[in-house]
PDB file of C-alpha atoms and ligand atoms in Angstrom:
ATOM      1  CA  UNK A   1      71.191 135.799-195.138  1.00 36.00           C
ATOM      2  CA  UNK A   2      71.368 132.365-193.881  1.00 38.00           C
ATOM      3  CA  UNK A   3      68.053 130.212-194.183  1.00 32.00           C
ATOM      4  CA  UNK A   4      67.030 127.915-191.574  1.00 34.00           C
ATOM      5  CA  UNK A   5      64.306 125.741-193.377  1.00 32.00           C
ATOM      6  CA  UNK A   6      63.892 121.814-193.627  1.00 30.00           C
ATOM      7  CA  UNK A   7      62.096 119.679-195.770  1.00 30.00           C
ATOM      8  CA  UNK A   8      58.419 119.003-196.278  1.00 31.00           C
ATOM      9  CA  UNK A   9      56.778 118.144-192.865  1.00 39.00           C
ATOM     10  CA  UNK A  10      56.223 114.507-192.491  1.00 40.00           C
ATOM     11  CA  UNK A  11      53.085 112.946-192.397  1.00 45.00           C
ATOM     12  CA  UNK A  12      51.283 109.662-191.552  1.00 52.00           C
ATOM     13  CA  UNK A  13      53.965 109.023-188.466  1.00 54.00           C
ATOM     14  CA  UNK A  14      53.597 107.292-185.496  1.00 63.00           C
ATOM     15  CA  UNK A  15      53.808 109.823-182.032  1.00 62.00           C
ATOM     16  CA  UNK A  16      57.445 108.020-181.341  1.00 65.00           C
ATOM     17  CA  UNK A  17      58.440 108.264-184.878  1.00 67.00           C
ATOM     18  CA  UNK A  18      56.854 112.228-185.369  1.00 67.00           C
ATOM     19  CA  UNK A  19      59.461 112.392-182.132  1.00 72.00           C
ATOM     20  CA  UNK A  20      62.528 110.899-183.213  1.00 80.00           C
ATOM     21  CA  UNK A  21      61.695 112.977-186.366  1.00 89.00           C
ATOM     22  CA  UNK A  22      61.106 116.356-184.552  1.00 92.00           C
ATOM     23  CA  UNK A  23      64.914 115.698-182.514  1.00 94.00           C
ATOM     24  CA  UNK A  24      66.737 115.209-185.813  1.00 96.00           C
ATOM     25  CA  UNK A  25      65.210 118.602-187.324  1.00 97.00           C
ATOM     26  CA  UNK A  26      65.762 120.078-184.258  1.00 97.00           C
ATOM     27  CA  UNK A  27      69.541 118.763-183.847  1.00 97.00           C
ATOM     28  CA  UNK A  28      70.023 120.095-187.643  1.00 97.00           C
ATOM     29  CA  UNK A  29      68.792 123.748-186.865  1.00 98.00           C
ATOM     30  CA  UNK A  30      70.593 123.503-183.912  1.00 98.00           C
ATOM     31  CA  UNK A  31      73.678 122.846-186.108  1.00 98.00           C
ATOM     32  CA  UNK A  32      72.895 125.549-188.372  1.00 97.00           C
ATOM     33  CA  UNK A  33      72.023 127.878-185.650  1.00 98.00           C
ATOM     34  CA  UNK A  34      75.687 127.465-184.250  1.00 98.00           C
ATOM     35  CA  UNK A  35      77.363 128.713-187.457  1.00 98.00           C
ATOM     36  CA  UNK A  36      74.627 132.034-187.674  1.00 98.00           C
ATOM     37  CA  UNK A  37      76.375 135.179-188.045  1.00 98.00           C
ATOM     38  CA  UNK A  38      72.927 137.414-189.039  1.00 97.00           C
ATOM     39  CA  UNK A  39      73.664 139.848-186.641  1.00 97.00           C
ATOM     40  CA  UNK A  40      76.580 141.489-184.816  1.00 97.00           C
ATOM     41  CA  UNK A  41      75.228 139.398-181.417  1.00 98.00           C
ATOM     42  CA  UNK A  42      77.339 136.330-182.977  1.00 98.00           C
ATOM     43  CA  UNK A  43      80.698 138.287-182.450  1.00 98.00           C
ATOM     44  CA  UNK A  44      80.122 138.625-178.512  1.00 97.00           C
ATOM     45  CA  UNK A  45      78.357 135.471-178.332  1.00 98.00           C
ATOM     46  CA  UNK A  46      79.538 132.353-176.407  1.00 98.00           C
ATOM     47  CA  UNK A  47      77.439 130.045-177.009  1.00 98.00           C
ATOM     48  CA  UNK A  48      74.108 130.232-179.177  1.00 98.00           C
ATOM     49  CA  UNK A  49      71.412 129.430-176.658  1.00 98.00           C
ATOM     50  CA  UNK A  50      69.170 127.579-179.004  1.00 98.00           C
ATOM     51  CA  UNK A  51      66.204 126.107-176.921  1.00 98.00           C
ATOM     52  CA  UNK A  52      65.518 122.955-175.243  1.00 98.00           C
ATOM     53  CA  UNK A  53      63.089 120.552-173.989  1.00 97.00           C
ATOM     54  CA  UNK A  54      60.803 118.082-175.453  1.00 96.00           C
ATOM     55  CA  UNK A  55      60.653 118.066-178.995  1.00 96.00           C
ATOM     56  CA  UNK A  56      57.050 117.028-178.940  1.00 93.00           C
ATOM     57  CA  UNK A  57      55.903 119.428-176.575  1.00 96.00           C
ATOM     58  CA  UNK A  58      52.475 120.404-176.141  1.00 94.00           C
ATOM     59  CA  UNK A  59      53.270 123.907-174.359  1.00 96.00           C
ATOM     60  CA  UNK A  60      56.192 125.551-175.452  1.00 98.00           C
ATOM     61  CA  UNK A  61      57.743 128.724-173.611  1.00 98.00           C
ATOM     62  CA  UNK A  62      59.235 131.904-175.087  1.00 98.00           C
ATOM     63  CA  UNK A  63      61.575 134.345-173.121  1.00 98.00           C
ATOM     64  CA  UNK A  64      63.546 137.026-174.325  1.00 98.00           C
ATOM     65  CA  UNK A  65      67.127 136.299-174.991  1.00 98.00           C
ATOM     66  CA  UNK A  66      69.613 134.736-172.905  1.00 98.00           C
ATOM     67  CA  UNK A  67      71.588 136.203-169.996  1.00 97.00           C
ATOM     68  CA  UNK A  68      75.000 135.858-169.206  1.00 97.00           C
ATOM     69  CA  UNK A  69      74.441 132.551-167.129  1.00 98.00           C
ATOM     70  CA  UNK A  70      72.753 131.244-170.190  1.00 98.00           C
ATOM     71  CA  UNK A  71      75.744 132.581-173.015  1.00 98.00           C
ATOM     72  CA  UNK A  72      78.147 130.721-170.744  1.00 98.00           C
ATOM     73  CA  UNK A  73      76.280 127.780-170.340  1.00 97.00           C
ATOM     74  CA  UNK A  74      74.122 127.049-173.589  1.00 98.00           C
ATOM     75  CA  UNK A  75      71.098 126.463-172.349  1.00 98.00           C
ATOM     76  CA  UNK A  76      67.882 128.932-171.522  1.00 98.00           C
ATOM     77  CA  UNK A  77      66.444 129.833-168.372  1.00 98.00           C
ATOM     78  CA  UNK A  78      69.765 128.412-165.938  1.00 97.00           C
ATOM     79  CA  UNK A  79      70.488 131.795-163.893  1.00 96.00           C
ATOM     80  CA  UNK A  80      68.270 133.123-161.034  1.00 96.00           C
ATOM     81  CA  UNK A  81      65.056 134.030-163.303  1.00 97.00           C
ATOM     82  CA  UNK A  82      65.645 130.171-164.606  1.00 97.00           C
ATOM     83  CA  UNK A  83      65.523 128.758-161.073  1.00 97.00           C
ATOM     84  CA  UNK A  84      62.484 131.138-160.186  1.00 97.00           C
ATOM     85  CA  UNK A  85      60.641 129.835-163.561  1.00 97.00           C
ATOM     86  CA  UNK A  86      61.443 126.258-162.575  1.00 97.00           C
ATOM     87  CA  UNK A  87      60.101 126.215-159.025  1.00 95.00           C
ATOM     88  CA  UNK A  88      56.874 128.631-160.539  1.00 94.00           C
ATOM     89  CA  UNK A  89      56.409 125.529-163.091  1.00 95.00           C
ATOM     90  CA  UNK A  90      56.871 123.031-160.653  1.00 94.00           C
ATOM     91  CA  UNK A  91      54.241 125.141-158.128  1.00 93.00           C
ATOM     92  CA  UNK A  92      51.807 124.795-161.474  1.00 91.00           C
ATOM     93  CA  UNK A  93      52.579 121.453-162.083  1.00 91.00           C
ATOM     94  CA  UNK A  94      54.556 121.494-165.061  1.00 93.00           C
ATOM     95  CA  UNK A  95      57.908 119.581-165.245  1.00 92.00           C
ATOM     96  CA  UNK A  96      60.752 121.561-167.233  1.00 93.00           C
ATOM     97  CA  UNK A  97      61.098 118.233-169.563  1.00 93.00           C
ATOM     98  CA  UNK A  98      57.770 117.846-170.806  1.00 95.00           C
ATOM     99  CA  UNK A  99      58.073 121.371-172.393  1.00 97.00           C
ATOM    100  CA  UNK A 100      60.359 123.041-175.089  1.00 98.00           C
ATOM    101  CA  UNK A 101      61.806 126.350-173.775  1.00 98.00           C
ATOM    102  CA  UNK A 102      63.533 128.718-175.908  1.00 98.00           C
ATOM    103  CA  UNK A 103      63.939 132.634-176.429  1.00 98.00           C
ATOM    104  CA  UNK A 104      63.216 135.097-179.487  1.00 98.00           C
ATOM    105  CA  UNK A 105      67.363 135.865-179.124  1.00 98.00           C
ATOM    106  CA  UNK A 106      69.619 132.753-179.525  1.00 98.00           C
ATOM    107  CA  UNK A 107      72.528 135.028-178.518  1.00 98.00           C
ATOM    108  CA  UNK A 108      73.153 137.439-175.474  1.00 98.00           C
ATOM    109  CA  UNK A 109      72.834 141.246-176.088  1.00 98.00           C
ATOM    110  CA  UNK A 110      75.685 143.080-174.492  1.00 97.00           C
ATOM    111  CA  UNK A 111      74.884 143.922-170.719  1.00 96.00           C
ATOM    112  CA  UNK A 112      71.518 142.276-171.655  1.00 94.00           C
ATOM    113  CA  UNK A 113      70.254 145.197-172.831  1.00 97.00           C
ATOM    114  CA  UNK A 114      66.980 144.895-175.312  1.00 97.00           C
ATOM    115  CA  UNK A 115      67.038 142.776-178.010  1.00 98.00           C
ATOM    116  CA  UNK A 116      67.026 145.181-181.229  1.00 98.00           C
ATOM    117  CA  UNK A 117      64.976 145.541-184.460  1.00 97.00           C
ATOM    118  CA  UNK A 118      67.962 143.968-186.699  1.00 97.00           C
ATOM    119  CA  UNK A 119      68.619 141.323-184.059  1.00 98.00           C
ATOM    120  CA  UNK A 120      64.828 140.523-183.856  1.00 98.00           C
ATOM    121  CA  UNK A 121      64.479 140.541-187.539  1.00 98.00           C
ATOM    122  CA  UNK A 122      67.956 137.685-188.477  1.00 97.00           C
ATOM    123  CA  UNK A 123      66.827 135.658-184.937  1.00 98.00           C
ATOM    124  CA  UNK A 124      62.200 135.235-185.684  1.00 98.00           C
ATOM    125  CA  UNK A 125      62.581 133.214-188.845  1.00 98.00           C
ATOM    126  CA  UNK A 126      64.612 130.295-186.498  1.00 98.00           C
ATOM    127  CA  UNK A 127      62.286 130.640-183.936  1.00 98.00           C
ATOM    128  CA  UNK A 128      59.302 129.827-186.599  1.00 98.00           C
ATOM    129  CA  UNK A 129      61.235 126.859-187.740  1.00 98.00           C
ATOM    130  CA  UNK A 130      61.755 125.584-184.502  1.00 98.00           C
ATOM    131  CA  UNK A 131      57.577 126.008-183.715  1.00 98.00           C
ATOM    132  CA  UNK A 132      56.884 124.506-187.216  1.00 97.00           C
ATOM    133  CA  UNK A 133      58.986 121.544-185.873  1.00 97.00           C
ATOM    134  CA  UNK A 134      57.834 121.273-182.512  1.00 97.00           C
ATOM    135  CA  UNK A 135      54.146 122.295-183.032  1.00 96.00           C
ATOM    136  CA  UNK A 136      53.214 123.074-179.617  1.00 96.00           C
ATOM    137  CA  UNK A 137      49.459 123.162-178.682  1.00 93.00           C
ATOM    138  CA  UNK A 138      49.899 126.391-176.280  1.00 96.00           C
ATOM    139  CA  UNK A 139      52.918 129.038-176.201  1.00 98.00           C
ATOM    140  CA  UNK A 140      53.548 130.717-173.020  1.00 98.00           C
ATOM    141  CA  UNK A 141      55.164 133.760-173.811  1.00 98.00           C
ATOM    142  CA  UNK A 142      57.627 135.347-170.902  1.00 98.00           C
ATOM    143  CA  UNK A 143      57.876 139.062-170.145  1.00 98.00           C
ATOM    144  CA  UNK A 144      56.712 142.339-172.194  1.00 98.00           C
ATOM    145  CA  UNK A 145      59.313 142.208-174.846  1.00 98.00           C
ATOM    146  CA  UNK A 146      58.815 138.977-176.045  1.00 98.00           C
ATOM    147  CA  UNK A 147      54.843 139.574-176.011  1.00 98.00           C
ATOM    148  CA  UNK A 148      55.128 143.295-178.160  1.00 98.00           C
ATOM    149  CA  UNK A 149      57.743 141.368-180.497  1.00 98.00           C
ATOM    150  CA  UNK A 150      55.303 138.365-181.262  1.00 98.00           C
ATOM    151  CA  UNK A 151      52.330 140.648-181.144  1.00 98.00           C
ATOM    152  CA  UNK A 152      53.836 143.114-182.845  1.00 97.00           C
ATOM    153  CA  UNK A 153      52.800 145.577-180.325  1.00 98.00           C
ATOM    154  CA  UNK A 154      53.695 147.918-177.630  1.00 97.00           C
ATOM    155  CA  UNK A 155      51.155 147.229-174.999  1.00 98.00           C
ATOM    156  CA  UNK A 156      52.071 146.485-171.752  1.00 97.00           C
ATOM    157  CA  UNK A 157      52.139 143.042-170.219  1.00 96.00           C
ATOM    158  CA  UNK A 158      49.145 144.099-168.292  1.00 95.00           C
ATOM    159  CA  UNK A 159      47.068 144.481-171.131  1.00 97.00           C
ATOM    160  CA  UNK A 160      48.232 140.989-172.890  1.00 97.00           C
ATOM    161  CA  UNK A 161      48.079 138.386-169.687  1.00 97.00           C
ATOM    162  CA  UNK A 162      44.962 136.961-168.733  1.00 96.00           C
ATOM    163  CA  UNK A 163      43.823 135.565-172.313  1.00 97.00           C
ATOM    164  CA  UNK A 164      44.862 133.374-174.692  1.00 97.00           C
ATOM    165  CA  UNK A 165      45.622 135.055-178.160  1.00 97.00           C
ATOM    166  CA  UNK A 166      46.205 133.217-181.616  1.00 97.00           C
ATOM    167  CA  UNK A 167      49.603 133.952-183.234  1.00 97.00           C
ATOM    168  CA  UNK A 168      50.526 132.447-186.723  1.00 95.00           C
ATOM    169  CA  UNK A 169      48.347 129.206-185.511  1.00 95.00           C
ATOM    170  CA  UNK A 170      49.330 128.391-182.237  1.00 97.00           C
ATOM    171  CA  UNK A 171      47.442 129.298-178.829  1.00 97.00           C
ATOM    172  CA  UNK A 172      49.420 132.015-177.026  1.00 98.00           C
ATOM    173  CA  UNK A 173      49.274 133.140-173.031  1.00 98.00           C
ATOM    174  CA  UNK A 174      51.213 135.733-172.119  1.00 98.00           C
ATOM    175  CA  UNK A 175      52.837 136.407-168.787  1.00 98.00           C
ATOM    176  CA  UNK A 176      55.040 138.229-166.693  1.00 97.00           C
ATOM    177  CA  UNK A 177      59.512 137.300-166.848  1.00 98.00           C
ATOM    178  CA  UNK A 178      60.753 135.283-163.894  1.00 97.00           C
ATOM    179  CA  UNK A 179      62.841 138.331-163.923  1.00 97.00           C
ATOM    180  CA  UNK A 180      60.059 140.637-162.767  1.00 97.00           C
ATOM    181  CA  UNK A 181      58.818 138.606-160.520  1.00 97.00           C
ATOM    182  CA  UNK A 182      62.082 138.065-159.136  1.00 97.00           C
ATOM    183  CA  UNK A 183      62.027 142.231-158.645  1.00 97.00           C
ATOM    184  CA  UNK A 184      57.984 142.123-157.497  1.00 98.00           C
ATOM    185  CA  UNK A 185      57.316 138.627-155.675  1.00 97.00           C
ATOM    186  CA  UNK A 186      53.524 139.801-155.676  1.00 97.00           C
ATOM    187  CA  UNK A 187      53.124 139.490-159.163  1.00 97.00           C
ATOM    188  CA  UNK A 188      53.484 135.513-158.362  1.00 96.00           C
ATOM    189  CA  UNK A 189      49.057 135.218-158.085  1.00 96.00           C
ATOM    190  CA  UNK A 190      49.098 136.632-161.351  1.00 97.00           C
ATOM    191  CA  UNK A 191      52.045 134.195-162.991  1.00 96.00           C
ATOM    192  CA  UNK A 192      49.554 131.547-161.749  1.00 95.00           C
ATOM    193  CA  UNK A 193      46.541 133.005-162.517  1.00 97.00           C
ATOM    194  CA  UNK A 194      48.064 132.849-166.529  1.00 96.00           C
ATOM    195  CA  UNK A 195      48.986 128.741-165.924  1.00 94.00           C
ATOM    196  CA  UNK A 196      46.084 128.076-164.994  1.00 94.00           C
ATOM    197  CA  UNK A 197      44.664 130.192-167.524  1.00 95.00           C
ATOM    198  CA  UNK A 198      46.791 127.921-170.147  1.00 93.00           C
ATOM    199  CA  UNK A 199      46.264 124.666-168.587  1.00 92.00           C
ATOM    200  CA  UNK A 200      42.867 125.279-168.440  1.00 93.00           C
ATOM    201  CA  UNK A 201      43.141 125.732-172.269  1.00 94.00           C
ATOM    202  CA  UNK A 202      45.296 122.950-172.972  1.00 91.00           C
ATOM    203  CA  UNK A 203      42.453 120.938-171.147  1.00 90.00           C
ATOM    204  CA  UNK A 204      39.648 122.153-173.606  1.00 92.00           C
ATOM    205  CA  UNK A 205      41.891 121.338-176.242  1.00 90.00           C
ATOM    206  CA  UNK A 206      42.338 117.865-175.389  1.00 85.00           C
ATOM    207  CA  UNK A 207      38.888 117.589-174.651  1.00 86.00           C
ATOM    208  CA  UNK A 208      37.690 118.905-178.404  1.00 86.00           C
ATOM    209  CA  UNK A 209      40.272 116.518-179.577  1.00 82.00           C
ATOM    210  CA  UNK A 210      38.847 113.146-177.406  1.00 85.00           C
ATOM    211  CA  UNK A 211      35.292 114.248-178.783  1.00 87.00           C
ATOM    212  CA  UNK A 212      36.288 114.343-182.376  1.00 85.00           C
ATOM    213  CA  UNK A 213      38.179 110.886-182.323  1.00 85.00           C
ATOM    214  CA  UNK A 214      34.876 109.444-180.658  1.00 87.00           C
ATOM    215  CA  UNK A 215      32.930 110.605-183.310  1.00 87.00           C
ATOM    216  CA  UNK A 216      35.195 109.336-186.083  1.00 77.00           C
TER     217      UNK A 216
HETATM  218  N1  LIG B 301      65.896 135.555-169.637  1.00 56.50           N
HETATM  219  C1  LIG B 301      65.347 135.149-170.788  1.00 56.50           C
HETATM  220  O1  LIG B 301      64.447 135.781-171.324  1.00 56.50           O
HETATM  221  N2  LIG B 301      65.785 134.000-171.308  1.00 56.50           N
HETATM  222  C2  LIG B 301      66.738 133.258-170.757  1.00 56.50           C
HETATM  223  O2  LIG B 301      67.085 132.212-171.292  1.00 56.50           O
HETATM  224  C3  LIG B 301      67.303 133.726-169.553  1.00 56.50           C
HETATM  225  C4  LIG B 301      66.864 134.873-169.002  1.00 56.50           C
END
């Protein structure tokens, strides 16, 4: 089984240097990723749809796995639900480049049907390394199957949206996929009910942070 793991994390950097240093990891994994044959998803594969965005995010995003816009073009999120989660961001006043996006699948599932157990299990351990590089302050996680594989659940989305929920360290939100909204435009109040809900957060956050360097 092929390992993706780097070296010790670095400490006592600069924020420019902690980001040059958090692109070079990246690029690496993405290197590895490429050659990953875990799973039987890397024989129908076109590309491995690895993630993107700012490597020094503070909110990172989590969908499923990509389509077949995304196999054919490499990157997450660039079909319909893409476009829909790009204007929904932009509506919330987020900016696609100041995040990292990626998926729990870096490869497309025939038909895009659900991701499976064995795919799930060869695909998390990237997914942590990629968090571990990027350390975001706030995940927002997209769509049911995404939320019951991180939470290691099987409640509905309705149960998980509308708090914020720790998960191995990081700050999670959980929401509805672009894709369901795309199918039920009223769930949009409740999409931004869940940024605000996580910019809210990310606010406290920075606050608690501000108040601690003051007192230092
Ligand atoms: N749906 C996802 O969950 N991820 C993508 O990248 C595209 C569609």
């Amino acid at each position: 089984m092929q390992r993706f793991l780097f070296g010790p994390e670095e400490e006592g950097l600069h924020e420019g240097e902690m980001s040059a240093s958090s692109s070079r990891e990246l690029a690496q994994l993405f290197e590895q990723a490429k050659e990953c044959h875990n799973c039987t998803l890397a024989a129908s594969r076109l590309n491995v749809v690895f993630g993107e965005g700012n490597p020094f995010a503070e909110v990172a995003i989590i969908g499923e796995a990509p389509g077949a816009e995304e196999d054919a073009s490499g990157r997450p999120f660039t079909g319909r639900s893409g476009q829909l989660l790009d204007t929904m961001l932009h509506t919330a006043g987020f900016s696609r480049q100041e995040l990292y996006i990626c998926n729990i699948l870096k490869c497309r599932p025939p038909g895009n049907r659900n991701p499976l157990k064995d795919e799930i299990r060869s695909c998390m351990p990237l997914l942590f390394e990629q968090l571990q590089i990027v350390r975001p302050k706030v995940i927002l996680i997209l769509g049911k199957v995404a939320a019951n594989t991180i939470f290691e659940n099987r409640l509905s989305l309705g149960a998980m949206r509308g708090t914020m929920k720790a998960w191995r360290g990081f700050d999670c939100c959980s929401t509805f996929h672009p894709a369901a909204v795309l199918r039920n435009p009223h769930l949009k109040k409740e999409w931004m009910e869940d940024m605000q809900l996580m910019r809210d957060h990310c606010e406290t956050i920075g606050r608690k942070k501000n108040a601690r360097e003051n007192e230092n």
